[in-house]
GROMACS .gro file of C-alpha atoms in nm:
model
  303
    1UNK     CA    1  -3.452   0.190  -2.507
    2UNK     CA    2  -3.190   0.308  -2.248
    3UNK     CA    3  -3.336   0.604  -2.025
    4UNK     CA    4  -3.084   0.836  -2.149
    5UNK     CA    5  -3.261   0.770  -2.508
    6UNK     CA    6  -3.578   0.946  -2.627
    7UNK     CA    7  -3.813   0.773  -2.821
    8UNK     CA    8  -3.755   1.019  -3.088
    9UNK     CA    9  -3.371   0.949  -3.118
   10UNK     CA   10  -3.447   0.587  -3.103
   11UNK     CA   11  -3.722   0.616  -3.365
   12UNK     CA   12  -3.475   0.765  -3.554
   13UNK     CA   13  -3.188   0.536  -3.514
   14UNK     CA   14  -3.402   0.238  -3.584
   15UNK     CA   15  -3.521   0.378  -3.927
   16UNK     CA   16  -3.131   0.465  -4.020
   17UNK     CA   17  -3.019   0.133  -3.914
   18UNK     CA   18  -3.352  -0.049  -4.140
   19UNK     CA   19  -3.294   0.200  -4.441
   20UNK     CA   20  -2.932   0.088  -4.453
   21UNK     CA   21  -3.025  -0.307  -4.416
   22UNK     CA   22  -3.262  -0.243  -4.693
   23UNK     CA   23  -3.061  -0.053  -4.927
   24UNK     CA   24  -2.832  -0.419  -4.853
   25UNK     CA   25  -3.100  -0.662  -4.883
   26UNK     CA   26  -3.132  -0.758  -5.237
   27UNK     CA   27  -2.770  -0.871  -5.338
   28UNK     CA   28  -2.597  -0.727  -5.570
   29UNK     CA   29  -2.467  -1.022  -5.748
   30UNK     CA   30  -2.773  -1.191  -5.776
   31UNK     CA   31  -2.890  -1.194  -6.176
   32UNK     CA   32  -3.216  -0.984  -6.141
   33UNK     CA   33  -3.341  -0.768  -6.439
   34UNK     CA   34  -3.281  -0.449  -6.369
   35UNK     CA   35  -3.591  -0.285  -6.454
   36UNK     CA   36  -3.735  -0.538  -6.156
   37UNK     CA   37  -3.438  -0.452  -5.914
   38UNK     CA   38  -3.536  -0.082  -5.950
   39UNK     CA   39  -3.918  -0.112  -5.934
   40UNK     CA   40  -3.860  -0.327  -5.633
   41UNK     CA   41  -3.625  -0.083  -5.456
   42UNK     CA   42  -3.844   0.215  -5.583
   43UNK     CA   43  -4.071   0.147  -5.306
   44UNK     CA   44  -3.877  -0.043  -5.074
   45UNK     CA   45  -3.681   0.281  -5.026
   46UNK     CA   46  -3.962   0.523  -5.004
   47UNK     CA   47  -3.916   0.622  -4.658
   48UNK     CA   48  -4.196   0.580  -4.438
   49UNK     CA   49  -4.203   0.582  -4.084
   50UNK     CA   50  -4.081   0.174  -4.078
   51UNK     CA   51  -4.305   0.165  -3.785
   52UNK     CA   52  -4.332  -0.285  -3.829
   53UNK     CA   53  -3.977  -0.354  -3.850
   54UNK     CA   54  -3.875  -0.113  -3.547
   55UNK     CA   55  -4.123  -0.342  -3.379
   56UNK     CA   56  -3.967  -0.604  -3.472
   57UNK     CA   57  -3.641  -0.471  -3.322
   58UNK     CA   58  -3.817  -0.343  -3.003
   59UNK     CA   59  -3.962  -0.671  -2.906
   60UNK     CA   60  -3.637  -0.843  -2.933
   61UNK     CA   61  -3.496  -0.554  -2.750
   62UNK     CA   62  -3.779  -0.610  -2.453
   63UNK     CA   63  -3.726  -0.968  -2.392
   64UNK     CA   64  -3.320  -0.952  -2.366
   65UNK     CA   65  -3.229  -1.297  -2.320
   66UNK     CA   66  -3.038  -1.361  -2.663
   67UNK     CA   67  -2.726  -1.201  -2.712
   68UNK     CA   68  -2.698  -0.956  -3.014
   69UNK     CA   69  -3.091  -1.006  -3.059
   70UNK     CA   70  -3.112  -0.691  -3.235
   71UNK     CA   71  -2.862  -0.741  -3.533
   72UNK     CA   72  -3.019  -1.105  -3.552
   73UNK     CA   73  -3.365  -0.940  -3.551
   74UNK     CA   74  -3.275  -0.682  -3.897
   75UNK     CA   75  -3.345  -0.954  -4.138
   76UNK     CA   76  -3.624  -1.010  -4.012
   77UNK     CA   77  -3.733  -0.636  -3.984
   78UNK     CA   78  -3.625  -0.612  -4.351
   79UNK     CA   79  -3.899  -0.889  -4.353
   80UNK     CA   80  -4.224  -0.736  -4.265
   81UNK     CA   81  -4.105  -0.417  -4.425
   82UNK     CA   82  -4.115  -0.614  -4.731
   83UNK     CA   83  -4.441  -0.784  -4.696
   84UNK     CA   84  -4.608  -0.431  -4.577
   85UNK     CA   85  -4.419  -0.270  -4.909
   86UNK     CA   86  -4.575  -0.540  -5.170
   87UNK     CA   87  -4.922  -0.504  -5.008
   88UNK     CA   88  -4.919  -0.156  -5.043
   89UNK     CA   89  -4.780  -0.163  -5.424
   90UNK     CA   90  -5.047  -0.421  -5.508
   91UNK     CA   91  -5.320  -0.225  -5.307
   92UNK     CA   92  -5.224   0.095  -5.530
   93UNK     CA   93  -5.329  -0.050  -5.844
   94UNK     CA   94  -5.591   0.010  -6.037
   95UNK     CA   95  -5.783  -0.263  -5.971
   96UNK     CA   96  -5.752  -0.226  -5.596
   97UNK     CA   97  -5.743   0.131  -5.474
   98UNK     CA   98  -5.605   0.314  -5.792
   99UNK     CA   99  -5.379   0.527  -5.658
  100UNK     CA  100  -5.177   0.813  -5.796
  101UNK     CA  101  -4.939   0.868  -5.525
  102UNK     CA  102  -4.760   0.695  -5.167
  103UNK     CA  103  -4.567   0.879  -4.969
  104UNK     CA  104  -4.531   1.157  -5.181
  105UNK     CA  105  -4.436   0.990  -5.470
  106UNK     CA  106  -4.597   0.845  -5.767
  107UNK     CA  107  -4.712   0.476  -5.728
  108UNK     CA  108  -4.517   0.208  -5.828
  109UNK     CA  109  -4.722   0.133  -6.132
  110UNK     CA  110  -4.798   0.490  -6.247
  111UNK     CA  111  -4.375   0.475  -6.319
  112UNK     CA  112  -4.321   0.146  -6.362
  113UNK     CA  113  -4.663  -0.029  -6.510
  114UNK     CA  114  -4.940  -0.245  -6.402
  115UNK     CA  115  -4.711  -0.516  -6.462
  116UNK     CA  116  -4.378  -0.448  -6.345
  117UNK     CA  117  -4.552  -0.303  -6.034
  118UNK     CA  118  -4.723  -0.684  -5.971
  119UNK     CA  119  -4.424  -0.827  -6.001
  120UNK     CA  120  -4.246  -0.594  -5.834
  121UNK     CA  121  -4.467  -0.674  -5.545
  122UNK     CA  122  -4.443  -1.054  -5.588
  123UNK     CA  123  -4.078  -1.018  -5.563
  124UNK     CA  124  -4.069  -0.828  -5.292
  125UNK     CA  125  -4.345  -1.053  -5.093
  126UNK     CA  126  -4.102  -1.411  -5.182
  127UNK     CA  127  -3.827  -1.259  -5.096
  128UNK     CA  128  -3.928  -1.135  -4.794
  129UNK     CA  129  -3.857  -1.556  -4.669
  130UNK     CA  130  -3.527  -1.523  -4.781
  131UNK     CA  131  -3.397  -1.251  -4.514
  132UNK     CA  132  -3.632  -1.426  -4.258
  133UNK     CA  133  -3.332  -1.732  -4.327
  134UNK     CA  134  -3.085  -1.491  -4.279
  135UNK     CA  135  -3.153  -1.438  -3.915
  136UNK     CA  136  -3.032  -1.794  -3.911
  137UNK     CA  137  -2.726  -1.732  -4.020
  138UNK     CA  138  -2.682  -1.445  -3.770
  139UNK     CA  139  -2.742  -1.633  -3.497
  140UNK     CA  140  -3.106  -1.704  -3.461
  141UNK     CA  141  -3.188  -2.098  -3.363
  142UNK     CA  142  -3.343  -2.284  -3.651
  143UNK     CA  143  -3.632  -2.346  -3.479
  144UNK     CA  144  -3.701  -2.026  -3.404
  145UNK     CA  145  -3.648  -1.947  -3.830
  146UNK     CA  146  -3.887  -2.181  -3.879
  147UNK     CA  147  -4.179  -2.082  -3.605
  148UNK     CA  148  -4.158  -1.688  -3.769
  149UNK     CA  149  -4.155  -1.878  -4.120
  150UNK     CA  150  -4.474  -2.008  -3.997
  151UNK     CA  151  -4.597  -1.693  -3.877
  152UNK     CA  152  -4.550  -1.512  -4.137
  153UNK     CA  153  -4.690  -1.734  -4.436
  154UNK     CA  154  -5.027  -1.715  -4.193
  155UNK     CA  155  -5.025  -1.379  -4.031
  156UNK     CA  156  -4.943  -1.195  -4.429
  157UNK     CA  157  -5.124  -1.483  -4.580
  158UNK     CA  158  -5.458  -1.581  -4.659
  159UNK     CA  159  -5.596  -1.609  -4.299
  160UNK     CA  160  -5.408  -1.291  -4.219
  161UNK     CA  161  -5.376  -0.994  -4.422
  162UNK     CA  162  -5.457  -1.151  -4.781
  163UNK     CA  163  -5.808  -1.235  -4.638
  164UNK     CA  164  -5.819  -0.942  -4.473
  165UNK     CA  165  -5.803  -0.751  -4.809
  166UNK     CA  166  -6.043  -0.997  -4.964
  167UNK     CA  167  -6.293  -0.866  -4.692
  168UNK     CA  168  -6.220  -0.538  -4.784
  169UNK     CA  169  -6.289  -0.585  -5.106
  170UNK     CA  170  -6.603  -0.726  -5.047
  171UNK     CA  171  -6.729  -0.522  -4.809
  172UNK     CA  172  -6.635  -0.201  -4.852
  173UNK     CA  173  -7.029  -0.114  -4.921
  174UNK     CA  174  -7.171  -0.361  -4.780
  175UNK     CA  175  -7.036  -0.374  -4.394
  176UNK     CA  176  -7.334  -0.351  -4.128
  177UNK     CA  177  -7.198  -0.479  -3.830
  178UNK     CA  178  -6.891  -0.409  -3.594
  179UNK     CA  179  -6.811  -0.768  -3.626
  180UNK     CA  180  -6.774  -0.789  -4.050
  181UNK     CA  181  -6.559  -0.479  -3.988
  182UNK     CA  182  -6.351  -0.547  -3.690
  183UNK     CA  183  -6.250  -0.899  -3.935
  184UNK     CA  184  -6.133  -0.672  -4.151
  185UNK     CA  185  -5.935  -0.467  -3.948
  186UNK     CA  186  -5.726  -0.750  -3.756
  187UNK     CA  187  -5.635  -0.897  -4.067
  188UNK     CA  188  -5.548  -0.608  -4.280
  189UNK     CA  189  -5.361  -0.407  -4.009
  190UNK     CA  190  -5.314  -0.615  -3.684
  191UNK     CA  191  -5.176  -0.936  -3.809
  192UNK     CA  192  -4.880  -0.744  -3.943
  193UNK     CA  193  -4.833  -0.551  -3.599
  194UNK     CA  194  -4.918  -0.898  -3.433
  195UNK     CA  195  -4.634  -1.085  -3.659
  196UNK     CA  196  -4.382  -0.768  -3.596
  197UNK     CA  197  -4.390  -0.851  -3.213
  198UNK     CA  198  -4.389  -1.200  -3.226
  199UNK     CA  199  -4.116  -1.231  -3.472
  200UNK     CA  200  -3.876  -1.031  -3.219
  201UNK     CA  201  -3.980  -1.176  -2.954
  202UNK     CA  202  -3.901  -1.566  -3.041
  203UNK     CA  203  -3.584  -1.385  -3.141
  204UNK     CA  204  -3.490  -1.230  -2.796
  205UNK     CA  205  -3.596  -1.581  -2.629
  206UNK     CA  206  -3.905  -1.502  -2.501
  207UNK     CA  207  -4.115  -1.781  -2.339
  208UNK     CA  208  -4.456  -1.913  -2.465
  209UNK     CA  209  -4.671  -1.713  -2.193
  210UNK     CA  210  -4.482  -1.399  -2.282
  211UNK     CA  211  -4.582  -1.489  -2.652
  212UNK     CA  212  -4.892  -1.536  -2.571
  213UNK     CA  213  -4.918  -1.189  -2.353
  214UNK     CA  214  -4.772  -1.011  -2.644
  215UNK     CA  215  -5.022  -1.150  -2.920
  216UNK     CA  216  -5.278  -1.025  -2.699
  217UNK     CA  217  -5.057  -0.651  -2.683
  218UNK     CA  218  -4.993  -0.643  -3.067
  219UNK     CA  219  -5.357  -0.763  -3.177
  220UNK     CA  220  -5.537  -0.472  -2.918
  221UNK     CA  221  -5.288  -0.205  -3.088
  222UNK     CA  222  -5.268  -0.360  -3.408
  223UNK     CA  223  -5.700  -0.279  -3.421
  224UNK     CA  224  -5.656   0.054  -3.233
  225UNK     CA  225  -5.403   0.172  -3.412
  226UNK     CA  226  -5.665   0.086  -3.767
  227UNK     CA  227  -5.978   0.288  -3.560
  228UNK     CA  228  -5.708   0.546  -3.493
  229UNK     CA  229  -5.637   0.571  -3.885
  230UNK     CA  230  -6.016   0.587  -3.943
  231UNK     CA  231  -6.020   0.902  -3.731
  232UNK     CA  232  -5.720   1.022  -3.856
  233UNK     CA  233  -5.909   0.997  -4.216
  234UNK     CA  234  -6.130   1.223  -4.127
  235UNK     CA  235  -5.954   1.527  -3.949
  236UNK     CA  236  -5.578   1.466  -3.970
  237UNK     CA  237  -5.290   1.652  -4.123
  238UNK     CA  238  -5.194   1.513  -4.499
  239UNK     CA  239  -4.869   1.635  -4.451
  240UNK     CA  240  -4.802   1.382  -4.135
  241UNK     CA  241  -5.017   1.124  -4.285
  242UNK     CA  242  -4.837   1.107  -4.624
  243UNK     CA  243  -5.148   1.053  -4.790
  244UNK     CA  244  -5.468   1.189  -4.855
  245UNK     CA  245  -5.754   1.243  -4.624
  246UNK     CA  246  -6.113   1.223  -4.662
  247UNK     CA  247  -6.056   0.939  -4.869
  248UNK     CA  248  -6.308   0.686  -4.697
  249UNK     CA  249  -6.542   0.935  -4.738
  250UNK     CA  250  -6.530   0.968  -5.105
  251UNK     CA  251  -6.516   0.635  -5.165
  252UNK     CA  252  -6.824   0.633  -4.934
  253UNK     CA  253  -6.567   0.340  -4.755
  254UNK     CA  254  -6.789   0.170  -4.425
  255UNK     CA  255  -6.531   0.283  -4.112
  256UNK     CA  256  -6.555   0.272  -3.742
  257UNK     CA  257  -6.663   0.687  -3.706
  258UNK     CA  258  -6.914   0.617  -4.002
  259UNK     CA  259  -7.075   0.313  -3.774
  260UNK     CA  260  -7.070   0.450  -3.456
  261UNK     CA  261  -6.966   0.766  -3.461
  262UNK     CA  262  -6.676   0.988  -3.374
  263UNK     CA  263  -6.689   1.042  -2.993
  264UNK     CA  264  -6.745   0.622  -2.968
  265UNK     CA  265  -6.436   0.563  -3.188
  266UNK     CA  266  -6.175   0.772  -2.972
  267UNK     CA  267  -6.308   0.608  -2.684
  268UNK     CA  268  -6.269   0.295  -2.821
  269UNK     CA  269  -5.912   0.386  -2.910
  270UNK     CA  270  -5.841   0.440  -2.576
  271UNK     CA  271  -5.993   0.156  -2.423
  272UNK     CA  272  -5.835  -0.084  -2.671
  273UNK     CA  273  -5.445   0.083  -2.604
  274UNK     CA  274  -5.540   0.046  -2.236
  275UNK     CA  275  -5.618  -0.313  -2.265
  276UNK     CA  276  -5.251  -0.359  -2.482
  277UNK     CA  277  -5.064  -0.160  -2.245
  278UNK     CA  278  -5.217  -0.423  -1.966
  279UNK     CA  279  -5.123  -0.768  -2.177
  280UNK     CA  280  -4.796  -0.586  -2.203
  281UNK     CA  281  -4.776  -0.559  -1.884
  282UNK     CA  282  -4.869  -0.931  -1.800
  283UNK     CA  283  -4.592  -1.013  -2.024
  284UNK     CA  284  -4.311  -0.927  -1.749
  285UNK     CA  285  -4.106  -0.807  -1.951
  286UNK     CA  286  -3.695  -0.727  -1.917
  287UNK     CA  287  -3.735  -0.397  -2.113
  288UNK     CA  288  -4.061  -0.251  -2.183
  289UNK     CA  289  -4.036   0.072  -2.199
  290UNK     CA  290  -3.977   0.110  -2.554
  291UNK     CA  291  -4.315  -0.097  -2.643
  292UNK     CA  292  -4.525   0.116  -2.424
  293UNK     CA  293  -4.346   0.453  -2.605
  294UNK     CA  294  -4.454   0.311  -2.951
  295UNK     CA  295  -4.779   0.222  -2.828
  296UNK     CA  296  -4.867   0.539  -2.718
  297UNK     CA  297  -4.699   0.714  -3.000
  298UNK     CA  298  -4.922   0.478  -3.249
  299UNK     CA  299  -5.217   0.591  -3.091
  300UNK     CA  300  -5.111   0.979  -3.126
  301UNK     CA  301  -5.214   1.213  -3.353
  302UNK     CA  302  -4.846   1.256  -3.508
  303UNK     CA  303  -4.760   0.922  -3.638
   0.00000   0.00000   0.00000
């Protein structure tokens, strides 16, 4: 993010720039039925605030070693958006959440079906490896396709956010302990984040301690940003949030305020964005700026 560029414009930018790769990314002259081709862009194109894939784009921004890391990076953004679009079809069901309405609109499956809406969200997750290939024929070194091939089958898979979900499921009653719930929260919500900074990075060049600094920054936001939506459950504005609030409570859902409490949540909030800003920081970074801006607009009250 140049100086001359708010966050706001760039925000904005970025989600032009993704909603016009994703409008792209299912080819047109590929034989798909078309009641699938709709259901699938039904909630690809929702809107949303895209916050993943502009991560995606920032990281590879930050690092600035590769030339034209950003257009090599879109696939890629197109990616996670992808991944995070299935989840949240599949998680909208009626035997997950059972819910009416995303973003304003009615679920996949309340206009599509229960089944169209699965395999909506199966299409969406496989294809999801397809534009991570595409990076490589933008530009991006096959190895580095193949390490955010890797990190995405484990970061959205079963050790990542699939077992996160599992957890969930499981647990949703029955969580005593910061531990069972702070599992749940790096896997359904981090490994994403974690996975959207990575990805970038490797694209941008970055080396393996800089890697390593930035798990450490997407994995602290990736869990504040979760205790942040916990509060936000609880006394945010619907109308920002795009969904409803005081649903945890209803569904009498174990959170971080409902453990220990309200006051010890917001502090942890802060604590935990300190501690990313500082692995940020450790990651010496070309261009940080733009990280730090998202981090602290994650952690706000308007997201």
């Amino acid at each position: 993010m140049k100086t001359s560029l708010s966050l706001t414009d760039y925000l904005n930018r970025s989600v032009l720039e993704i909603e016009e790769a994703l409008q792209a990314s299912l080819p047109q002259d590929w034989d798909i039925p078309p009641t699938l081709r709709e259901s699938m862009m039904y909630s690809l194109e929702a809107g949303g605030k895209r916050l993943r894939p502009i991560l995606v784009l920032s990281a590879a921004e930050a690092v600035e070693r590769a030339e034209n890391a950003r257009k090599i990076a879109m696939p890629v953004a197109c990616a996670v958006e992808m991944i995070h679009t299935y989840s949240l079809i599949h998680d909208d069901l009626p035997a997950m959440d059972d819910d009416d309405f995303r973003r304003g609109k009615p679920t996949n499956h309340k206009v599509f079906g229960e089944a169209m809406a699965i395999l909506a969200g199966d299409g969406l997750l496989t294809h999801a490896f397809y534009s991570v290939t595409r990076s490589a024929a933008l530009g991006a070194p096959p190895e580095v396709a193949l390490a955010i091939v890797s990190d995405l089958a484990r970061l959205a898979g079963v050790p990542g956010m699939v077992g996160g979900q599992v957890a969930d499921i499981h647990g949703v009653q029955g969580v005593t302990s910061l531990e069972e719930l702070e599992y749940i929260h790096l896997r359904k919500t981090s490994d994403l984040l974690v996975f959207s900074v990575l990805a970038g990075a490797r694209i941008g060049g970055a080396t393996q301690p800089q890697l390593e600094a930035l798990q450490r920054f997407a994995r602290k936001l990736g869990l504040a940003f979760q205790i942040q939506d916990d509060i936000l459950d609880l006394v945010g504005d619907e109308a920002k949030l795009g969904k409803p609030v005081q649903s945890d409570v209803e569904e009498r859902k174990v959170t971080y305020p409902f453990l220990i409490g309200m006051e010890e949540s917001e502090a942890l909030v802060v604590r935990l964005t300190q501690e990313a800003k500082q692995a940020l920081d450790e990651a010496n970074l070309a261009q940080p700026d733009t990280l730090r801006a998202i981090a602290d607009y994650l952690m706000s009250r308007d997201h």
